[in-house]
Structure formats: structure tokens, C-alpha cells
mmCIF file of C-alpha atoms and ligand atoms in Angstrom:
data_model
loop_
_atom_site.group_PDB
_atom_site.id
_atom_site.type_symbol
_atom_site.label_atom_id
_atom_site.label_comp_id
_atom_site.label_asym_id
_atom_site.label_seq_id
_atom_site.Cartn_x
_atom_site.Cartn_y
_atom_site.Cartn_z
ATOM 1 C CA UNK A 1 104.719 110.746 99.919
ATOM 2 C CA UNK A 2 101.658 108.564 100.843
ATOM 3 C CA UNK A 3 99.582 109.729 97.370
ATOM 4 C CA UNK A 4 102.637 108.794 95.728
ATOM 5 C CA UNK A 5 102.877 105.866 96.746
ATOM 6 C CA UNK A 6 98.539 105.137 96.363
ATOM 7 C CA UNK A 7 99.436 106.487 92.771
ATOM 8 C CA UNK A 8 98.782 103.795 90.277
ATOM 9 C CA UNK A 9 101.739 105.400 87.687
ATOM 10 C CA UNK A 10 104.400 104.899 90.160
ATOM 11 C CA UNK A 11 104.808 101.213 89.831
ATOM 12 C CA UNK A 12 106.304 101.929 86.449
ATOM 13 C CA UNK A 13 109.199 103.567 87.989
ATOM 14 C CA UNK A 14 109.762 100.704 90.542
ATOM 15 C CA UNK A 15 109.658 98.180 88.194
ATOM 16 C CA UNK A 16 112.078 100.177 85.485
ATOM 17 C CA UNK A 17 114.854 100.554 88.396
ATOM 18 C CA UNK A 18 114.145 96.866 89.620
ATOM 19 C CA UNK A 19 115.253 95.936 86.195
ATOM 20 C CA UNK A 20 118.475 97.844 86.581
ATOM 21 C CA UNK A 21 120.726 95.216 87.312
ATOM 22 C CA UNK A 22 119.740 93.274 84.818
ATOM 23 C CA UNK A 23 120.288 96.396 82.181
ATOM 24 C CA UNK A 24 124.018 96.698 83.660
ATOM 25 C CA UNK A 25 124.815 93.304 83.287
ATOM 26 C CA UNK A 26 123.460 93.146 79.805
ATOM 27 C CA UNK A 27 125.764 96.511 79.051
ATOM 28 C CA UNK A 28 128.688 94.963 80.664
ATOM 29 C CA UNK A 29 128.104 91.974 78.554
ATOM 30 C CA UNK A 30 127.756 94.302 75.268
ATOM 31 C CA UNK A 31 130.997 95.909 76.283
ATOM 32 C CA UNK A 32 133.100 93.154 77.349
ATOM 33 C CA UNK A 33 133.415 93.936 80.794
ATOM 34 C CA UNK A 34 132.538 91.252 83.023
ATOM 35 C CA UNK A 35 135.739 90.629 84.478
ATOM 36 C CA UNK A 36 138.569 87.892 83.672
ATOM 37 C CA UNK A 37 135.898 84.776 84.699
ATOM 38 C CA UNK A 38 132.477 86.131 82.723
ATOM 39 C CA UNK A 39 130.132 83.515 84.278
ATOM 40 C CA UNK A 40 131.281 83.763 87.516
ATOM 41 C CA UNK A 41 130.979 87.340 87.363
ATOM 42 C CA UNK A 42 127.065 87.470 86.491
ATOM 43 C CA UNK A 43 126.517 84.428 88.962
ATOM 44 C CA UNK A 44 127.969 86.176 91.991
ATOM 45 C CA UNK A 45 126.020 89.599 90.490
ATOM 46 C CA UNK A 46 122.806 87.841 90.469
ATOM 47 C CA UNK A 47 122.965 85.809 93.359
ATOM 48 C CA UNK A 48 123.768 89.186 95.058
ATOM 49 C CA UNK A 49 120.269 91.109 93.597
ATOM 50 C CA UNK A 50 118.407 87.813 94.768
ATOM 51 C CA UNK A 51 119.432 88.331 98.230
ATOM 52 C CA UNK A 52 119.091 91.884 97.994
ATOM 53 C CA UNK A 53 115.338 91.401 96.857
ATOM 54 C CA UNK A 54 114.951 88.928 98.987
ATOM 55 C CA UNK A 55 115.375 91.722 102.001
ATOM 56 C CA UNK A 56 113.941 94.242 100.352
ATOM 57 C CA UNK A 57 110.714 92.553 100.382
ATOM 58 C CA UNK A 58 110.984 91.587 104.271
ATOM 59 C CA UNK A 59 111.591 95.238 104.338
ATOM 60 C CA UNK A 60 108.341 96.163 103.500
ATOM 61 C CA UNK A 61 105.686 95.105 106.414
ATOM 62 C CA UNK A 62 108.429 96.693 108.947
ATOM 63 C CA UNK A 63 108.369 99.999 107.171
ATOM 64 C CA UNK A 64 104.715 100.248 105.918
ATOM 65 C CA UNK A 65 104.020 99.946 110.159
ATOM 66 C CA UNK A 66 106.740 102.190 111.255
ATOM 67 C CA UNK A 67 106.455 105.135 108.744
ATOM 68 C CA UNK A 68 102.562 104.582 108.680
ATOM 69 C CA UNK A 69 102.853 104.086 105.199
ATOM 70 C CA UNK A 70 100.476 101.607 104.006
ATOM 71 C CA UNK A 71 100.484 101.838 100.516
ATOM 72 C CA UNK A 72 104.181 100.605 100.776
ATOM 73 C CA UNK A 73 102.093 97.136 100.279
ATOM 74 C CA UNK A 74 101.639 97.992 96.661
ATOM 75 C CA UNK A 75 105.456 97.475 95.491
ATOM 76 C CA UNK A 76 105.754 93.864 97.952
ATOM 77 C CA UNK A 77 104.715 91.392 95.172
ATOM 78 C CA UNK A 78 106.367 93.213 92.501
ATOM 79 C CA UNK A 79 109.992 92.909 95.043
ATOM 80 C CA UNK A 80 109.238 89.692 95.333
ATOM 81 C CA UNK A 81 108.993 88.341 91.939
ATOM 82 C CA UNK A 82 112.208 90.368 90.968
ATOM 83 C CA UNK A 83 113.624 88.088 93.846
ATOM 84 C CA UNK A 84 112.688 85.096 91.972
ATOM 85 C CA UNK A 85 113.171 86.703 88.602
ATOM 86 C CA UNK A 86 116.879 86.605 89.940
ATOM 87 C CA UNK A 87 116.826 83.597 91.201
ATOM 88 C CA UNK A 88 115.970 81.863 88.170
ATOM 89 C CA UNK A 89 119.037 84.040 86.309
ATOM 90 C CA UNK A 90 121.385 82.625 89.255
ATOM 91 C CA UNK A 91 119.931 78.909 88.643
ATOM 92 C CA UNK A 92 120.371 79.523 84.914
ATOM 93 C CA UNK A 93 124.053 80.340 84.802
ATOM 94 C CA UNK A 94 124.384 77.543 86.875
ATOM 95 C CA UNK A 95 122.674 75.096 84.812
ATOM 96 C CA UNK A 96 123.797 76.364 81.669
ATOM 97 C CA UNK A 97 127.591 77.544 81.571
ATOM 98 C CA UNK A 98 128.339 76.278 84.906
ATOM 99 C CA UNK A 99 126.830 72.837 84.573
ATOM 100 C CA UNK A 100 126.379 72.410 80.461
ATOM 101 C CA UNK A 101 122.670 71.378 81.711
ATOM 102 C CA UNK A 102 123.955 67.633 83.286
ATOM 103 C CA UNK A 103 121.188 66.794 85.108
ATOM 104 C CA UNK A 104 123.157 63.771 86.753
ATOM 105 C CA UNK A 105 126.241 66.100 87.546
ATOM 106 C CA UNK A 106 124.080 68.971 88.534
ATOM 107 C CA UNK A 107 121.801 65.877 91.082
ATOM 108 C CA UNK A 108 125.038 65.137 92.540
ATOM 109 C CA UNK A 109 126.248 68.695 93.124
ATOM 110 C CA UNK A 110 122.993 69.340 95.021
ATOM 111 C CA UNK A 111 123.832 66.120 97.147
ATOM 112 C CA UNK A 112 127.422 66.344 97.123
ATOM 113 C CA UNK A 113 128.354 70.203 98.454
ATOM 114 C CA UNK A 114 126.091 71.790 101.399
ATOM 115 C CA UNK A 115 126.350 75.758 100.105
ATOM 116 C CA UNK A 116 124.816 74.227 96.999
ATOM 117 C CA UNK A 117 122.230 71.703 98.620
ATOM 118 C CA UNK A 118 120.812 75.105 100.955
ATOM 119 C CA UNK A 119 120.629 77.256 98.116
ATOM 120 C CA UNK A 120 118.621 74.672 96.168
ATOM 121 C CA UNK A 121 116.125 74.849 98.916
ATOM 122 C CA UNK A 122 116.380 78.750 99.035
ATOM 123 C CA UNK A 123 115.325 78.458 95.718
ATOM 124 C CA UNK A 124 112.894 76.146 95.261
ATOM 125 C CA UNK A 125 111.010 77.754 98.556
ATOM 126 C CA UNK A 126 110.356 80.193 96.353
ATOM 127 C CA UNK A 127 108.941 79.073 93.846
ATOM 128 C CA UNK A 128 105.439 78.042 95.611
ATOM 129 C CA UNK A 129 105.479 81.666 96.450
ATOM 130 C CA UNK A 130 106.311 83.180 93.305
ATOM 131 C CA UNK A 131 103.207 80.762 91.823
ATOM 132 C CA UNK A 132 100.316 81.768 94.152
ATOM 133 C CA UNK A 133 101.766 85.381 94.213
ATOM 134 C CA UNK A 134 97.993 86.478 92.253
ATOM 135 C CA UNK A 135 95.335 87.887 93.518
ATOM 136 C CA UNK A 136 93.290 84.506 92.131
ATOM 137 C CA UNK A 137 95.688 82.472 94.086
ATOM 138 C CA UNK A 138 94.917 84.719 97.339
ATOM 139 C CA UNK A 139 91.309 83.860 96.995
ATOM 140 C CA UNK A 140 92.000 80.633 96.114
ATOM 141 C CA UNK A 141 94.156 79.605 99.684
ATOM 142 C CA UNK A 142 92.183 82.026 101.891
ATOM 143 C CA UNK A 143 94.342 84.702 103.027
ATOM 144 C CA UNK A 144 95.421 82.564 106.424
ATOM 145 C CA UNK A 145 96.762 79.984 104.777
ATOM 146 C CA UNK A 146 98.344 82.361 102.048
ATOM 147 C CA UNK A 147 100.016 84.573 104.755
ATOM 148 C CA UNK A 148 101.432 80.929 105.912
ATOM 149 C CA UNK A 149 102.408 79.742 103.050
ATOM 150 C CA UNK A 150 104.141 83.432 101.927
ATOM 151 C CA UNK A 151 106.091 82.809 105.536
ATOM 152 C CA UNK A 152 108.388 80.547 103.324
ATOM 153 C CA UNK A 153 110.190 83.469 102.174
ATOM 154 C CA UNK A 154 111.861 83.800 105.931
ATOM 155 C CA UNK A 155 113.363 80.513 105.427
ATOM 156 C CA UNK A 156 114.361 81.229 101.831
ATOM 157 C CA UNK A 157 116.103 84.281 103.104
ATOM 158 C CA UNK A 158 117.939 82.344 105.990
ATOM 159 C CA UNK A 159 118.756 79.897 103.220
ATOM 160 C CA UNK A 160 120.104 82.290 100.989
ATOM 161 C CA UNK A 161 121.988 83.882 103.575
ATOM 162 C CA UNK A 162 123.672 80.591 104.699
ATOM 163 C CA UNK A 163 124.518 79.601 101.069
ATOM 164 C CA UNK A 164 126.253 82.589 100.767
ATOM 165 C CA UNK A 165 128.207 82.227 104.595
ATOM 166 C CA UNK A 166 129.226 78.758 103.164
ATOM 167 C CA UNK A 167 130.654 80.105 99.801
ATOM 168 C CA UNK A 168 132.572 83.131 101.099
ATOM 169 C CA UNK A 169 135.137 80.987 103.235
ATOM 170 C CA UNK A 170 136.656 84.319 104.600
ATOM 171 C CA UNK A 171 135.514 87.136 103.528
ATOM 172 C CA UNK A 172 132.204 86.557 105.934
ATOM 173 C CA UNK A 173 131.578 90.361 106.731
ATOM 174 C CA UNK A 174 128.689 90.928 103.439
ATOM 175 C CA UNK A 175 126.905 87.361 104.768
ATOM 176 C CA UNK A 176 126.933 88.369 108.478
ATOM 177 C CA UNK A 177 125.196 91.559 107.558
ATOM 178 C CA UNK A 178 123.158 90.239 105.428
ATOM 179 C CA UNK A 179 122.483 87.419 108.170
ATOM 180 C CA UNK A 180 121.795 90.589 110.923
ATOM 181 C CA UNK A 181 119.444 92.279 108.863
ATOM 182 C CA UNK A 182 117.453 89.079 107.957
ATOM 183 C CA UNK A 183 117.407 88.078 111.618
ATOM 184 C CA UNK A 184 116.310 91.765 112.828
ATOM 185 C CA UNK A 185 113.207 91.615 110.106
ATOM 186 C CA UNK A 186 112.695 88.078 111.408
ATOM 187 C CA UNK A 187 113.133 89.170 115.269
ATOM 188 C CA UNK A 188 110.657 92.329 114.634
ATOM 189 C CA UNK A 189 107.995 90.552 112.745
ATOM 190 C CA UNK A 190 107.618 87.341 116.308
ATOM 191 C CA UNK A 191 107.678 90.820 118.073
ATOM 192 C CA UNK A 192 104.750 92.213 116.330
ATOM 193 C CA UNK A 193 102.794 89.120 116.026
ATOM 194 C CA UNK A 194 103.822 88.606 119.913
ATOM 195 C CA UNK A 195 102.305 92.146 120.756
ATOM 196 C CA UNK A 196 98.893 91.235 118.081
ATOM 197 C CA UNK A 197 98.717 87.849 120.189
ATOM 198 C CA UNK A 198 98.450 89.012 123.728
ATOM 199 C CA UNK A 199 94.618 90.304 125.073
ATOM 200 C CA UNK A 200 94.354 93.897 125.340
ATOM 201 C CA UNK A 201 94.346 94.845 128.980
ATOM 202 C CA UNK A 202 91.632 97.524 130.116
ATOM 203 C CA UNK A 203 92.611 100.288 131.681
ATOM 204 C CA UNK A 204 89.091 100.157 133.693
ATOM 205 C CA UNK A 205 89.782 98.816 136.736
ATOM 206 C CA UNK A 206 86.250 96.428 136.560
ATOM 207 C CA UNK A 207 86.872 95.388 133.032
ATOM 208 C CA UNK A 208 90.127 94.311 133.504
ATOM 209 C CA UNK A 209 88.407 91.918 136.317
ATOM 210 C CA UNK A 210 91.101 93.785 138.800
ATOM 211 C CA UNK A 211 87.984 95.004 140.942
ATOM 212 C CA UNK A 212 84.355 93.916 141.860
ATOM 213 C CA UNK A 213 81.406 95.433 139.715
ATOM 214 C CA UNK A 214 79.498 97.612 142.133
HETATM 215 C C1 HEM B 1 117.245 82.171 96.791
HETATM 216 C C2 HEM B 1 118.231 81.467 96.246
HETATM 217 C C3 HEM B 1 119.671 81.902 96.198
HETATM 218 C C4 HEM B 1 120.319 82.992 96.723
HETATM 219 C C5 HEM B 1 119.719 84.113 97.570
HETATM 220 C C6 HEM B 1 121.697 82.911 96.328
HETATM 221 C C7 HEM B 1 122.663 83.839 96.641
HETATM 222 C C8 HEM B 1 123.994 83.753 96.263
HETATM 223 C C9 HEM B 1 125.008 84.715 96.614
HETATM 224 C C10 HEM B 1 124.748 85.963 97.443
HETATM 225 C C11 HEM B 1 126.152 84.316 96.035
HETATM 226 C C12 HEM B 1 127.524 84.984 96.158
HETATM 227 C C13 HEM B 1 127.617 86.250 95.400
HETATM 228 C C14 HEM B 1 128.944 86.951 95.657
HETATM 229 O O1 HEM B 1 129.939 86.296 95.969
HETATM 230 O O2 HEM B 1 128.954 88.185 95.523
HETATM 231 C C15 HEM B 1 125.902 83.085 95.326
HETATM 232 C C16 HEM B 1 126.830 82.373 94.620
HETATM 233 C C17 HEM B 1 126.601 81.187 94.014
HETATM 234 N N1 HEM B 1 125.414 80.494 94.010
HETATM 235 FE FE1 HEM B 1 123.670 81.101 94.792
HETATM 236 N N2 HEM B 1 121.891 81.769 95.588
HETATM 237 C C18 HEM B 1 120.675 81.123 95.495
HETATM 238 C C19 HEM B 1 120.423 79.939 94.832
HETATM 239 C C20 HEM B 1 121.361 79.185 94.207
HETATM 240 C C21 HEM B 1 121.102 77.937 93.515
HETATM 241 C C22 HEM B 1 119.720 77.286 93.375
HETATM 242 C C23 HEM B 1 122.288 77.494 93.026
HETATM 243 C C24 HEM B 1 122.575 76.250 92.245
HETATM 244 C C25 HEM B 1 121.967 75.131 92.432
HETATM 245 C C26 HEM B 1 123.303 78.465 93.389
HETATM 246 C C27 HEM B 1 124.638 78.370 93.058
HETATM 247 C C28 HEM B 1 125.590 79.326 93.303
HETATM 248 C C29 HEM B 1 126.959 79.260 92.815
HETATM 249 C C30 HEM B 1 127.563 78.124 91.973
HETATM 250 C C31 HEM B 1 127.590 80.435 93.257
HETATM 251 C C32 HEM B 1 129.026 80.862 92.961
HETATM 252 C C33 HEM B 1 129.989 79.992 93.704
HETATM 253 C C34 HEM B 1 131.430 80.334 93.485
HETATM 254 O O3 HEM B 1 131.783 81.448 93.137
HETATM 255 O O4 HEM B 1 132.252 79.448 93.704
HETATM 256 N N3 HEM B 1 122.703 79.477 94.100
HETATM 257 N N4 HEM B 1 124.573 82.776 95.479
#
């Protein structure tokens, strides 16, 4: 598994089934089987992949640290920008067939309804992320102040999440475990940064300044 995952070819893969969704939704359109309400259809399907994507990434640190696999880093960017690369399909449909492109209608949509306004922000949180995603852009910031910045995707997630609690009315069971996993990545990652924080404690009873240097 690990020299798989070091192996340069087997981002090719990743990427092919990361486009899958995208492929289905293009056959279903081919075929004519998106449902009685088309646009609806591919906005709820790609509002679900950004999500998905969204956790996905947030997946990765967690799992590279518990399965001591740390080549899992490889495939973060690439889950990231397919997150975005959703995104902007979701904001599209919305623009385009949802909105006919009225920027004043669109404005006051933003304004107007809250599950819009949040997933706006989800949104464009994202995009400062998706733009300094490079290895230039890493260099660039200084990798403190890029790790800070990339934090933004947290927010975007609870965003996202929220956006998607406020559309659903009832049916609030998808959200809320979307919501618990998102909150379990968040609560593990304070943990870990917690754990990174605090001095290491000796075990030598002198060093740890428990007893007097003889
Ligand atoms: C990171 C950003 C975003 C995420 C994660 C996200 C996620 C979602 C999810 C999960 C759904 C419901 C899918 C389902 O029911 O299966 C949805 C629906 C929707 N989203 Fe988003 N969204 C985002 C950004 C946006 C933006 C920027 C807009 C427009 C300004 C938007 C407008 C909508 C609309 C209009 C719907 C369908 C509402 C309906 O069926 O009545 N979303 N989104």
C-alpha cells in the first residue's frame, strides 16, 4: 500500500474516478435521464460531490496519521480542487438555468434567503484556497501562513453543511451526518494540535524539574 501510494502513476487513477460524477451526469444527460426537473437534478448531484470532496479532503491529515500513511498527502490538493471543480458546476447551474445569469436577481437572492447567503460564503472561501493551492503559491505565503489560510476549508465545510441543513426542511438525517463527520475531523484535528501544543514532559525525574540535580 504505502509504494502505491509514493507511486507517481497512481494519481491518474484518482483523478479518472474523481471525474466520475461528472461522466454520469454527462451520460444521464446523453440519455435523458435526469429526472422530471433536469436542473434541479444536476444541482442537488453536484452540490452533493462538493460536500463529499469537501470531507474527503478533511479526511486526509486524520488518516495519513492514523494508518501511518504519509504519502496519503499526495492525492489532498488534487480532492480539493475537485471540491471546487464542483463547486463552480453547482454555482453554474445556479447562475445559468436557475438564475438566466441576473446579476441583480441573483444579488438579492444572496441577501434575501440565508441557505443561499451561507453557501455563497462556502463558496467563495474556497476560492482563495483553490488559487494558492501551487506549490509557487506555498513558497510564496510561507507555509505558516499557507496552513492558515488552507484552515478556511473548515469553515467552508461547516458552511456547506449548514446550507444544506437549511435546504432540506425535513429530511435532516444526510446534513446531520454530514454535520457529525465534519465536526469529528474538526474535533480530532484541535485534539492533535492540542497534544503538538503542550511541552513534552520528561520522564527523568531531574529534567522534568520534579527533583533537585545532585
Ligand atoms: C461549497 C459550497 C457549496 C456546497 C458544499 C453546497 C452543497 C449543496 C448541497 C449538498 C445541496 C443539496 C443537494 C441535495 O439535496 O441532494 C445544495 C443545493 C443547492 N445549492 Fe448549494 N452548495 C454550495 C454552494 C452553493 C452556492 C454558491 C449556491 C448559489 C449561490 C448554491 C445554491 C444551491 C441551490 C439553489 C440548491 C438547490 C435548492 C433546492 O433544491 O431548492 N449552493 N447545495
Amino acid at each position: 500500500m504505502p509504494s502505491l501510494l509514493a507511486n507517481k502513476w497512481t494519481k491518474v487513477p484518482v483523478f479518472l474516478i474523481c471525474l466520475m460524477p461528472l461522466c454520469a451526469l454527462i451520460w444521464r444527460t446523453i440519455t435523458g435521464n435526469l429526472g422530471a426537473n433536469p436542473v434541479e437534478f444536476i444541482q442537488h448531484a453536484t452540490g452533493d460531490w462538493t460536500l463529499r470532496f469537501l470531507v474527503f479532503t478533511l479526511c486526509i491529515t486524520p488518516l495519513r496519521k492514523l494508518l501511518k500513511l504519509p504519502d496519503l498527502i499526495r492525492f489532498r490538493r488534487m480532492l480539493g480542487l475537485f471540491a471546487f471543480f464542483y463547486a463552480c458546476l453547482h454555482f453554474l447551474i445556479y447562475l445559468g438555468p436557475d438564475q438566466s445569469f441576473n446579476l441583480a436577481a441573483i444579488w438579492k437572492d444572496v441577501a434575501k434567503r440565508p441557505f443561499i447567503t451561507v453557501g455563497f460564503t462556502a463558496f467563495v472561501l474556497l476560492i482563495p484556497l483553490a488559487l494558492t493551492s501551487t506549490a509557487g503559491w506555498i513558497r510564496r505565503l510561507g507555509g505558516r501562513r499557507w496552513q492558515m489560510l488552507h484552515r478556511l476549508i473548515y469553515i467552508s465545510a461547516i458552511c456547506g453543511v449548514i446550507h444544506y441543513y437549511w435546504l432540506v426542511k425535513s429530511a435532516v438525517l444526510r446534513p446531520l451526518t454530514y454535520g457529525s463527520i465534519v465536526a469529528v475531523l474538526l474535533l480530532w484535528r484541535l485534539g492533535d494540535w492540542f497534544l503538538r501544543r503542550r511541552p513534552t514532559v520528561s520522564r527523568k525525574p531531574v529534567e522534568a524539574g520534579l527533583a533537585p540535580p545532585a
